[in-house]
Coordinates of N, CA and C and ligand atoms in Angstrom, one line a residue:
M1 N 19.4 -12.9 -6.8 CA 19.9 -12.4 -5.5 C 20.2 -10.9 -5.5
N2 N 19.7 -10.2 -4.5 CA 20.0 -8.8 -4.4 C 21.4 -8.6 -4.1
K3 N 22.0 -7.5 -4.7 CA 23.4 -7.1 -4.3 C 23.4 -6.1 -3.2
G4 N 22.4 -5.3 -3.1 CA 22.3 -4.3 -2.1 C 21.5 -4.8 -0.9
T5 N 21.5 -4.0 0.2 CA 20.7 -4.4 1.4 C 19.4 -3.6 1.5
L6 N 18.3 -4.2 1.8 CA 17.1 -3.5 2.0 C 16.8 -3.3 3.5
Y7 N 16.7 -2.0 3.8 CA 16.5 -1.6 5.2 C 15.0 -1.1 5.4
I8 N 14.4 -1.6 6.4 CA 13.0 -1.1 6.7 C 13.2 -0.3 8.0
I9 N 12.7 1.0 7.9 CA 12.8 1.8 9.1 C 11.4 2.3 9.5
S10 N 10.9 2.0 10.7 CA 9.6 2.4 11.1 C 9.7 3.1 12.4
A11 N 8.8 4.0 12.7 CA 8.7 4.7 14.0 C 7.4 5.4 14.0
P12 N 6.9 5.7 15.2 CA 5.6 6.5 15.3 C 5.9 7.8 14.6
S13 N 4.9 8.4 13.9 CA 5.1 9.7 13.3 C 5.5 10.7 14.3
G14 N 6.5 11.5 14.0 CA 7.0 12.5 14.9 C 8.2 12.1 15.7
T15 N 8.6 10.8 15.6 CA 9.8 10.3 16.4 C 11.1 11.0 15.9
G16 N 11.1 11.3 14.6 CA 12.4 11.8 14.1 C 13.0 10.9 13.0
K17 N 12.1 10.0 12.5 CA 12.6 9.1 11.4 C 13.1 9.8 10.2
S18 N 12.4 10.8 9.7 CA 12.8 11.5 8.5 C 14.1 12.3 8.7
T19 N 14.2 12.8 10.0 CA 15.4 13.6 10.3 C 16.6 12.6 10.3
I20 N 16.5 11.5 10.9 CA 17.6 10.5 10.9 C 17.9 10.0 9.5
V21 N 16.9 9.7 8.7 CA 17.1 9.1 7.4 C 17.8 10.2 6.5
S22 N 17.4 11.5 6.7 CA 18.1 12.5 5.9 C 19.6 12.5 6.2
E23 N 20.0 12.4 7.5 CA 21.4 12.4 7.8 C 22.1 11.2 7.3
L24 N 21.4 10.0 7.2 CA 22.1 8.8 6.7 C 22.3 9.0 5.2
L25 N 21.3 9.5 4.5 CA 21.4 9.7 3.0 C 22.5 10.7 2.7
A26 N 22.6 11.7 3.5 CA 23.6 12.8 3.2 C 25.1 12.3 3.4
S27 N 25.2 11.2 4.1 CA 26.6 10.7 4.4 C 26.9 9.4 3.7
D28 N 26.0 8.9 2.9 CA 26.3 7.6 2.2 C 25.7 7.6 0.8
E29 N 26.6 7.8 -0.2 CA 26.2 7.9 -1.6 C 25.6 6.6 -2.1
N30 N 25.9 5.5 -1.5 CA 25.4 4.2 -2.0 C 23.9 3.9 -1.5
L31 N 23.5 4.8 -0.6 CA 22.2 4.6 0.0 C 21.1 5.3 -0.7
C32 N 20.0 4.6 -1.1 CA 18.9 5.3 -1.8 C 17.6 5.3 -0.9
F33 N 16.8 6.3 -1.1 CA 15.5 6.4 -0.4 C 14.4 5.9 -1.3
S34 N 13.6 5.0 -0.9 CA 12.5 4.6 -1.7 C 11.3 5.7 -1.5
V35 N 11.0 6.3 -2.6 CA 10.0 7.4 -2.6 C 8.6 6.7 -2.7
S36 N 7.8 6.9 -1.6 CA 6.5 6.2 -1.6 C 5.5 7.0 -2.3
A37 N 4.4 6.3 -2.6 CA 3.2 6.9 -3.2 C 2.2 7.2 -2.0
T38 N 1.5 8.3 -2.0 CA 0.5 8.6 -1.0 C -0.6 9.4 -1.5
T39 N -1.8 9.2 -0.8 CA -2.9 10.0 -1.1 C -3.0 11.2 -0.2
R40 N -2.0 11.3 0.8 CA -2.0 12.4 1.7 C -1.7 13.7 0.9
K41 N -2.2 14.8 1.4 CA -1.9 16.1 0.7 C -0.5 16.5 1.1
P42 N 0.3 17.2 0.1 CA 1.6 17.6 0.5 C 1.7 18.6 1.6
R43 N 2.7 18.5 2.5 CA 2.9 19.5 3.5 C 3.8 20.6 2.9
E44 N 3.8 21.7 3.6 CA 4.7 22.8 3.1 C 6.1 22.3 3.0
G45 N 6.8 22.6 1.9 CA 8.2 22.2 1.7 C 8.3 20.8 1.1
E46 N 7.2 20.0 0.9 CA 7.4 18.7 0.3 C 7.2 18.8 -1.2
T47 N 8.1 18.1 -1.9 CA 8.1 18.1 -3.4 C 7.6 16.8 -4.0
D48 N 6.8 16.9 -5.0 CA 6.3 15.6 -5.6 C 7.5 14.9 -6.3
G49 N 7.6 13.6 -6.1 CA 8.7 12.9 -6.7 C 9.9 12.8 -5.8
V50 N 10.0 13.7 -4.8 CA 11.1 13.7 -3.9 C 10.7 13.2 -2.5
S51 N 9.7 13.9 -1.9 CA 9.2 13.4 -0.6 C 8.3 12.2 -0.8
Y52 N 7.4 12.3 -1.7 CA 6.4 11.3 -2.0 C 6.0 11.5 -3.5
Y53 N 5.3 10.5 -4.0 CA 4.5 10.7 -5.3 C 3.1 10.9 -4.8
F54 N 2.7 12.2 -4.8 CA 1.4 12.5 -4.3 C 0.3 12.2 -5.4
M55 N -0.7 11.4 -5.0 CA -1.7 11.0 -6.1 C -3.1 10.9 -5.5
S56 N -4.0 10.8 -6.4 CA -5.4 10.7 -6.0 C -5.7 9.2 -5.6
K57 N -6.8 9.0 -4.9 CA -7.1 7.6 -4.5 C -7.3 6.7 -5.7
E58 N -7.8 7.3 -6.8 CA -8.0 6.4 -8.0 C -6.6 6.0 -8.6
E59 N -5.7 7.0 -8.7 CA -4.4 6.7 -9.2 C -3.7 5.6 -8.3
F60 N -3.8 5.8 -7.0 CA -3.2 4.9 -6.0 C -3.8 3.5 -6.2
S61 N -5.1 3.4 -6.3 CA -5.7 2.0 -6.5 C -5.3 1.4 -7.8
G62 N -5.1 2.2 -8.8 CA -4.7 1.7 -10.1 C -3.3 1.0 -10.0
L63 N -2.4 1.7 -9.2 CA -1.1 1.2 -9.1 C -1.1 -0.1 -8.3
V64 N -2.0 -0.2 -7.3 CA -2.1 -1.4 -6.4 C -2.6 -2.5 -7.3
E65 N -3.7 -2.2 -8.1 CA -4.3 -3.3 -8.9 C -3.4 -3.8 -10.0
S66 N -2.5 -3.0 -10.5 CA -1.6 -3.4 -11.6 C -0.4 -4.2 -11.0
G67 N -0.4 -4.4 -9.7 CA 0.7 -5.1 -9.1 C 2.0 -4.3 -8.9
G68 N 1.9 -3.0 -9.0 CA 3.1 -2.1 -9.0 C 3.6 -1.8 -7.6
M69 N 2.9 -2.3 -6.5 CA 3.3 -1.9 -5.2 C 3.9 -3.2 -4.5
L70 N 5.0 -2.9 -3.8 CA 5.6 -4.0 -2.9 C 4.7 -4.2 -1.7
E71 N 4.2 -3.1 -1.2 CA 3.2 -3.2 0.0 C 2.5 -1.9 0.0
H72 N 1.3 -1.9 0.7 CA 0.6 -0.6 0.9 C -0.2 -0.8 2.1
A73 N -0.6 0.4 2.7 CA -1.4 0.4 4.0 C -2.1 1.7 4.1
E74 N -3.1 1.7 5.0 CA -3.8 2.9 5.3 C -3.2 3.4 6.6
F75 N -3.0 4.7 6.7 CA -2.5 5.3 8.0 C -3.2 6.6 8.2
C76 N -3.9 6.7 9.4 CA -4.6 7.9 9.8 C -5.4 8.5 8.6
G77 N -6.1 7.6 7.9 CA -7.1 8.1 6.9 C -6.5 8.3 5.5
N78 N -5.2 8.1 5.3 CA -4.5 8.2 4.0 C -3.9 6.9 3.6
F79 N -3.7 6.7 2.3 CA -3.0 5.5 1.8 C -1.6 5.8 1.5
Y80 N -0.7 4.8 1.8 CA 0.7 4.9 1.5 C 1.2 3.6 0.9
G81 N 2.1 3.6 -0.1 CA 2.6 2.4 -0.7 C 4.0 2.6 -1.3
T82 N 4.7 1.4 -1.4 CA 6.0 1.4 -1.9 C 6.0 0.9 -3.3
P83 N 6.3 1.8 -4.3 CA 6.4 1.3 -5.7 C 7.5 0.2 -5.8
K84 N 7.2 -0.9 -6.4 CA 8.1 -2.1 -6.3 C 9.3 -2.0 -7.2
K85 N 9.1 -1.6 -8.5 CA 10.2 -1.7 -9.4 C 11.5 -0.9 -9.0
P86 N 11.3 0.4 -8.6 CA 12.5 1.1 -8.3 C 13.3 0.5 -7.2
V87 N 12.6 -0.1 -6.2 CA 13.3 -0.8 -5.1 C 14.2 -1.9 -5.6
F88 N 13.7 -2.8 -6.4 CA 14.4 -4.0 -6.9 C 15.5 -3.5 -7.9
D89 N 15.2 -2.5 -8.7 CA 16.2 -2.0 -9.6 C 17.4 -1.5 -8.9
R90 N 17.2 -0.7 -7.9 CA 18.4 -0.1 -7.1 C 19.1 -1.2 -6.4
L91 N 18.4 -2.2 -5.8 CA 19.1 -3.3 -5.1 C 20.0 -4.1 -6.1
A92 N 19.4 -4.4 -7.3 CA 20.1 -5.2 -8.3 C 21.4 -4.4 -8.7
E93 N 21.3 -3.1 -8.7 CA 22.5 -2.3 -9.1 C 23.6 -2.2 -8.0
G94 N 23.2 -2.8 -6.8 CA 24.2 -2.8 -5.7 C 24.0 -1.7 -4.7
H95 N 22.9 -0.9 -4.9 CA 22.6 0.1 -3.9 C 21.9 -0.4 -2.7
D96 N 22.1 0.2 -1.5 CA 21.3 -0.2 -0.4 C 20.1 0.7 -0.5
V97 N 18.9 0.2 0.0 CA 17.7 1.0 -0.1 C 17.0 1.1 1.2
I98 N 16.5 2.3 1.6 CA 15.7 2.5 2.8 C 14.3 2.6 2.5
L99 N 13.4 1.9 3.2 CA 12.0 2.1 3.2 C 11.6 2.7 4.5
D100 N 11.0 3.9 4.4 CA 10.5 4.6 5.6 C 9.0 4.3 5.6
I101 N 8.6 3.2 6.3 CA 7.2 2.8 6.2 C 6.6 2.4 7.6
E102 N 5.3 2.5 7.7 CA 4.6 2.2 9.0 C 4.6 0.6 9.2
T103 N 4.1 0.2 10.4 CA 4.3 -1.2 10.8 C 3.5 -2.2 10.0
V104 N 2.3 -1.9 9.5 CA 1.5 -2.9 8.7 C 2.3 -3.2 7.4
G105 N 2.7 -2.1 6.7 CA 3.4 -2.3 5.5 C 4.8 -3.0 5.8
A106 N 5.4 -2.7 6.9 CA 6.7 -3.3 7.2 C 6.6 -4.8 7.4
S107 N 5.5 -5.2 8.0 CA 5.4 -6.7 8.2 C 5.1 -7.4 6.9
K108 N 4.5 -6.7 6.0 CA 4.3 -7.3 4.6 C 5.7 -7.5 3.9
V109 N 6.5 -6.5 4.1 CA 7.8 -6.5 3.4 C 8.7 -7.6 4.1
M110 N 8.6 -7.7 5.5 CA 9.4 -8.7 6.2 C 9.1 -10.1 5.7
E111 N 7.8 -10.3 5.4 CA 7.3 -11.6 4.9 C 7.8 -11.8 3.4
A112 N 7.7 -10.8 2.6 CA 8.0 -11.0 1.2 C 9.5 -11.0 1.0
C113 N 10.3 -10.2 1.8 CA 11.7 -10.1 1.7 C 12.4 -10.4 3.0
P114 N 12.5 -11.7 3.3 CA 13.1 -12.1 4.6 C 14.5 -11.6 4.8
E115 N 15.2 -11.2 3.7 CA 16.6 -10.8 3.8 C 16.6 -9.3 4.2
A116 N 15.5 -8.6 4.3 CA 15.5 -7.2 4.7 C 15.9 -7.0 6.2
V117 N 16.5 -5.9 6.5 CA 17.0 -5.7 7.8 C 16.1 -4.6 8.4
S118 N 15.4 -4.9 9.6 CA 14.4 -3.9 10.0 C 14.8 -3.2 11.3
I119 N 14.5 -1.9 11.4 CA 14.9 -1.1 12.5 C 13.7 -0.3 13.0
F120 N 13.4 -0.4 14.3 CA 12.3 0.4 14.8 C 12.9 1.6 15.7
I121 N 12.5 2.8 15.4 CA 13.0 3.9 16.1 C 11.9 4.3 17.2
L122 N 12.3 4.3 18.4 CA 11.4 4.6 19.5 C 11.6 6.1 20.0
P123 N 10.5 6.8 20.3 CA 10.6 8.1 21.0 C 10.9 7.8 22.4
P124 N 11.5 8.8 23.1 CA 11.8 8.6 24.6 C 10.5 8.4 25.4
S125 N 9.4 9.1 24.9 CA 8.1 8.9 25.6 C 7.0 9.5 24.7
L126 N 5.8 9.2 25.0 CA 4.7 9.8 24.2 C 4.6 11.3 24.4
E127 N 4.9 11.8 25.6 CA 4.9 13.3 25.8 C 5.9 13.9 24.8
T128 N 7.1 13.3 24.7 CA 8.2 13.9 23.8 C 7.7 13.8 22.4
L129 N 7.0 12.7 22.0 CA 6.5 12.6 20.7 C 5.5 13.7 20.4
K130 N 4.6 13.9 21.3 CA 3.6 15.0 21.0 C 4.2 16.3 20.9
R131 N 5.2 16.6 21.8 CA 6.0 17.8 21.7 C 6.7 18.0 20.3
R132 N 7.2 16.9 19.8 CA 7.9 17.0 18.5 C 7.0 17.3 17.4
L133 N 5.8 16.6 17.5 CA 4.8 16.8 16.4 C 4.3 18.2 16.4
T134 N 4.1 18.7 17.6 CA 3.6 20.1 17.8 C 4.7 21.1 17.3
K135 N 5.9 20.9 17.7 CA 7.0 21.7 17.3 C 7.2 21.7 15.7
R136 N 7.0 20.5 15.1 CA 7.2 20.4 13.7 C 6.2 21.4 12.9
G137 N 5.0 21.5 13.5 CA 4.1 22.5 13.0 C 3.5 22.2 11.7
T138 N 3.4 20.9 11.3 CA 2.9 20.5 10.0 C 1.5 19.9 10.1
D139 N 1.0 19.6 11.3 CA -0.2 18.9 11.4 C -1.2 19.7 12.3
S140 N -2.5 19.5 12.1 CA -3.5 20.1 12.9 C -3.5 19.4 14.3
E141 N -4.2 20.0 15.3 CA -4.2 19.4 16.6 C -4.9 18.0 16.5
E142 N -6.0 18.0 15.7 CA -6.7 16.7 15.5 C -5.8 15.6 14.9
T143 N -5.0 16.0 13.9 CA -4.1 15.0 13.3 C -3.1 14.6 14.3
I144 N -2.6 15.5 15.1 CA -1.6 15.2 16.1 C -2.1 14.2 17.1
S145 N -3.4 14.4 17.6 CA -4.0 13.5 18.5 C -4.1 12.1 17.9
L146 N -4.6 12.0 16.6 CA -4.7 10.8 15.9 C -3.4 10.0 15.9
R147 N -2.3 10.8 15.5 CA -1.0 10.2 15.4 C -0.4 9.7 16.7
V148 N -0.7 10.4 17.8 CA -0.2 10.0 19.1 C -0.9 8.7 19.6
A149 N -2.2 8.7 19.3 CA -3.0 7.5 19.6 C -2.5 6.3 18.8
Q150 N -2.2 6.5 17.6 CA -1.7 5.5 16.7 C -0.3 5.0 17.2
A151 N 0.5 5.9 17.8 CA 1.9 5.6 18.2 C 1.9 4.5 19.2
E152 N 0.9 4.5 20.2 CA 0.9 3.5 21.2 C 0.8 2.1 20.6
R153 N -0.1 2.0 19.6 CA -0.3 0.7 18.9 C 0.9 0.3 18.2
E154 N 1.6 1.3 17.5 CA 2.8 1.0 16.7 C 3.9 0.5 17.6
I155 N 4.1 1.1 18.7 CA 5.3 0.8 19.6 C 5.2 -0.7 20.0
G156 N 4.0 -1.2 20.2 CA 3.8 -2.6 20.5 C 4.3 -3.5 19.4
K157 N 4.5 -3.0 18.2 CA 5.0 -3.8 17.1 C 6.5 -3.8 17.0
A158 N 7.1 -3.1 17.9 CA 8.6 -3.0 17.8 C 9.3 -4.3 18.0
Y159 N 8.6 -5.3 18.7 CA 9.1 -6.6 19.0 C 9.4 -7.4 17.7
N160 N 8.7 -7.0 16.6 CA 8.9 -7.7 15.3 C 10.1 -7.4 14.5
Y161 N 10.8 -6.3 15.0 CA 11.9 -5.8 14.2 C 13.3 -6.4 14.7
D162 N 14.3 -6.4 13.8 CA 15.6 -6.9 14.1 C 16.3 -6.0 15.2
Y163 N 16.1 -4.7 15.1 CA 16.8 -3.8 16.0 C 15.8 -2.7 16.4
T164 N 16.1 -2.2 17.6 CA 15.4 -1.0 18.1 C 16.4 0.1 18.5
V165 N 16.1 1.3 18.2 CA 17.0 2.5 18.5 C 16.1 3.5 19.2
I166 N 16.6 4.1 20.2 CA 15.8 5.2 20.9 C 16.3 6.6 20.3
N167 N 15.4 7.4 19.9 CA 15.8 8.7 19.4 C 15.6 9.8 20.5
G168 N 16.6 9.8 21.5 CA 16.6 10.8 22.5 C 17.5 11.9 22.0
D169 N 18.8 11.6 22.0 CA 19.8 12.5 21.4 C 20.0 12.1 20.0
L170 N 19.8 13.1 19.1 CA 19.8 12.8 17.6 C 21.1 12.2 17.1
D171 N 22.2 12.8 17.5 CA 23.5 12.3 17.1 C 23.7 10.8 17.5
K172 N 23.3 10.5 18.7 CA 23.5 9.1 19.2 C 22.6 8.2 18.4
A173 N 21.4 8.6 18.1 CA 20.5 7.8 17.3 C 21.0 7.5 15.9
V174 N 21.5 8.6 15.3 CA 22.1 8.4 13.9 C 23.3 7.5 14.0
A175 N 24.1 7.7 15.0 CA 25.3 6.8 15.1 C 24.9 5.3 15.3
D176 N 23.9 5.1 16.1 CA 23.4 3.7 16.4 C 22.9 3.1 15.1
V177 N 22.1 3.9 14.3 CA 21.5 3.3 13.1 C 22.7 3.0 12.1
R178 N 23.7 3.9 12.0 CA 24.8 3.7 11.1 C 25.6 2.4 11.6
A179 N 25.7 2.2 12.9 CA 26.4 1.0 13.4 C 25.6 -0.3 13.0
I180 N 24.3 -0.2 13.1 CA 23.5 -1.3 12.7 C 23.6 -1.7 11.2
M181 N 23.6 -0.6 10.4 CA 23.7 -0.8 9.0 C 25.1 -1.4 8.6
S182 N 26.1 -1.0 9.3 CA 27.4 -1.5 9.1 C 27.5 -3.0 9.5
A183 N 27.0 -3.3 10.7 CA 27.1 -4.7 11.2 C 26.2 -5.6 10.4
S184 N 25.1 -5.1 9.8 CA 24.1 -5.9 9.1 C 24.8 -6.6 7.9
K185 N 25.9 -5.9 7.4 CA 26.5 -6.5 6.2 C 27.1 -7.9 6.6
N186 N 27.3 -8.1 7.9 CA 27.9 -9.4 8.3 C 26.8 -10.4 8.9
M187 N 25.6 -10.0 8.7 CA 24.5 -10.9 9.2 C 24.5 -12.2 8.4
T188 N 24.4 -13.3 9.1 CA 24.4 -14.6 8.4 C 23.4 -14.7 7.3
K189 N 22.2 -14.1 7.6 CA 21.1 -14.3 6.6 C 21.5 -13.5 5.3
L190 N 22.4 -12.6 5.3 CA 22.8 -11.9 4.1 C 24.1 -12.4 3.5
N191 N 24.6 -13.5 4.1 CA 25.9 -14.0 3.6 C 25.9 -15.5 3.2
H192 N 24.7 -16.0 2.8 CA 24.6 -17.4 2.4 C 25.6 -17.7 1.2
D193 N 25.6 -16.7 0.3 CA 26.5 -16.9 -0.9 C 28.0 -17.0 -0.5
T194 N 28.4 -16.2 0.5 CA 29.8 -16.2 1.0 C 30.1 -17.6 1.6
I195 N 29.1 -18.1 2.4 CA 29.4 -19.3 3.1 C 29.5 -20.5 2.0
E196 N 28.5 -20.4 1.1 CA 28.6 -21.5 0.0 C 29.9 -21.4 -0.8
G197 N 30.3 -20.2 -1.0 CA 31.6 -20.0 -1.8 C 32.8 -20.6 -1.1
V198 N 32.8 -20.4 0.2 CA 33.9 -21.0 1.0 C 33.8 -22.5 1.1
L199 N 32.5 -23.0 1.2 CA 32.3 -24.5 1.3 C 32.8 -25.2 0.0
K200 N 32.5 -24.5 -1.1 CA 32.9 -25.1 -2.4 C 34.4 -25.3 -2.5
K201 N 35.2 -24.5 -1.7 CA 36.6 -24.6 -1.7 C 37.1 -25.6 -0.7
C202 N 36.2 -26.2 0.1 CA 36.6 -27.1 1.1 C 37.0 -28.5 0.5
Ligands
ADP1 P1 9.0 11.6 11.6 O1 9.7 11.5 10.2 O2 9.4 10.4 12.5 O3 7.6 11.9 11.5 P2 10.5 14.1 11.9 O4 11.9 13.7 11.4 O5 9.7 15.0 11.0 O6 9.7 12.9 12.4 O7 10.8 14.8 13.3 C1 9.7 15.4 14.0 C2 10.2 16.7 14.7 O8 11.1 16.3 15.8 C3 11.0 17.6 13.8 O9 10.7 19.0 14.1 C4 12.5 17.3 14.1 O10 13.3 18.4 13.9 C5 12.4 17.0 15.6 N1 13.4 16.0 16.1 C6 13.8 14.9 15.5 N2 14.7 14.2 16.2 C7 14.9 14.9 17.4 C8 15.7 14.7 18.6 N3 16.5 13.7 18.7 N4 15.5 15.6 19.6 C9 14.7 16.7 19.4 N5 13.9 16.9 18.3 C10 14.0 16.0 17.3
5GP2 P1 3.7 11.0 7.0 O1 2.3 11.3 6.6 O2 4.1 11.5 8.4 O3 4.7 11.4 6.0 O4 3.8 9.4 7.1 C1 2.9 8.7 8.0 C2 3.4 7.3 8.1 O5 3.3 6.6 6.9 C3 4.8 7.1 8.6 O6 4.8 6.1 9.6 C4 5.6 6.7 7.4 O7 6.7 5.8 7.7 C5 4.5 5.9 6.7 N1 4.8 5.6 5.3 C6 5.4 6.4 4.4 N2 5.5 5.8 3.2 C7 4.9 4.6 3.3 C8 4.7 3.5 2.4 O8 5.1 3.5 1.3 N3 4.1 2.4 2.9 C9 3.7 2.3 4.2 N4 3.1 1.2 4.6 N5 3.8 3.4 5.1 C10 4.5 4.5 4.6

């Protein structure tokens, strides 16, 4: 049984998921970020082993074939995956772990780990999303169009998540996610041991 809680956070690219996750990590020492593997090229300012483990397609496939990934998926022409061992090691130590992953990988984790708590972050609109991707300045116009087209498909998957949060005002969105994380500690699905413990005393 895991001691920590596993959080899945998904959002269309450009919604502000990384910004929100950075704020959560900065204010909670017990919270760990699961560093994903990707075949995408690093953006300016991204560090190998911190933002992602950047690797070749061959290295990535090797990791998948050896059973080292909890999930993996293709997104806009690149592969992304969650290395399994660090996630379960941190959870067993009692840390909470955040997976920042897209919707296909997220549904695989929901199936494999039904105790995971899932949060979908929504942009206020597709226009706002495009504006944020453009303002971020890390992607070409072609990549931005691909990601906006992908966004519409992803938003339809929000129904599968335990919670949805809109990222209009950043402070409000961070506060909402913090409130969800706090309340999730009392979710019945995460408290079967507690219930059994009390029943034993009946
Ligand atoms: P994601 O991780 O979802 O791809 P980012 O966190 O990189 O998105 O955010 C995309 C851009 O939008 C960044 O330039 C970020 O500073 C900006 N941003 C994030 N949240 C907000 C917000 N609530 N209001 C305005 N801009 C935001
Ligand atoms: P980006 O290229 O903008 O960093 O990420 C693109 C998308 O890939 C985002 O939706 C992000 O959440 C997702 N992603 C990042 N890491 C993983 C992962 O390990 N697995 C899956 N399935 N998606 C990931």
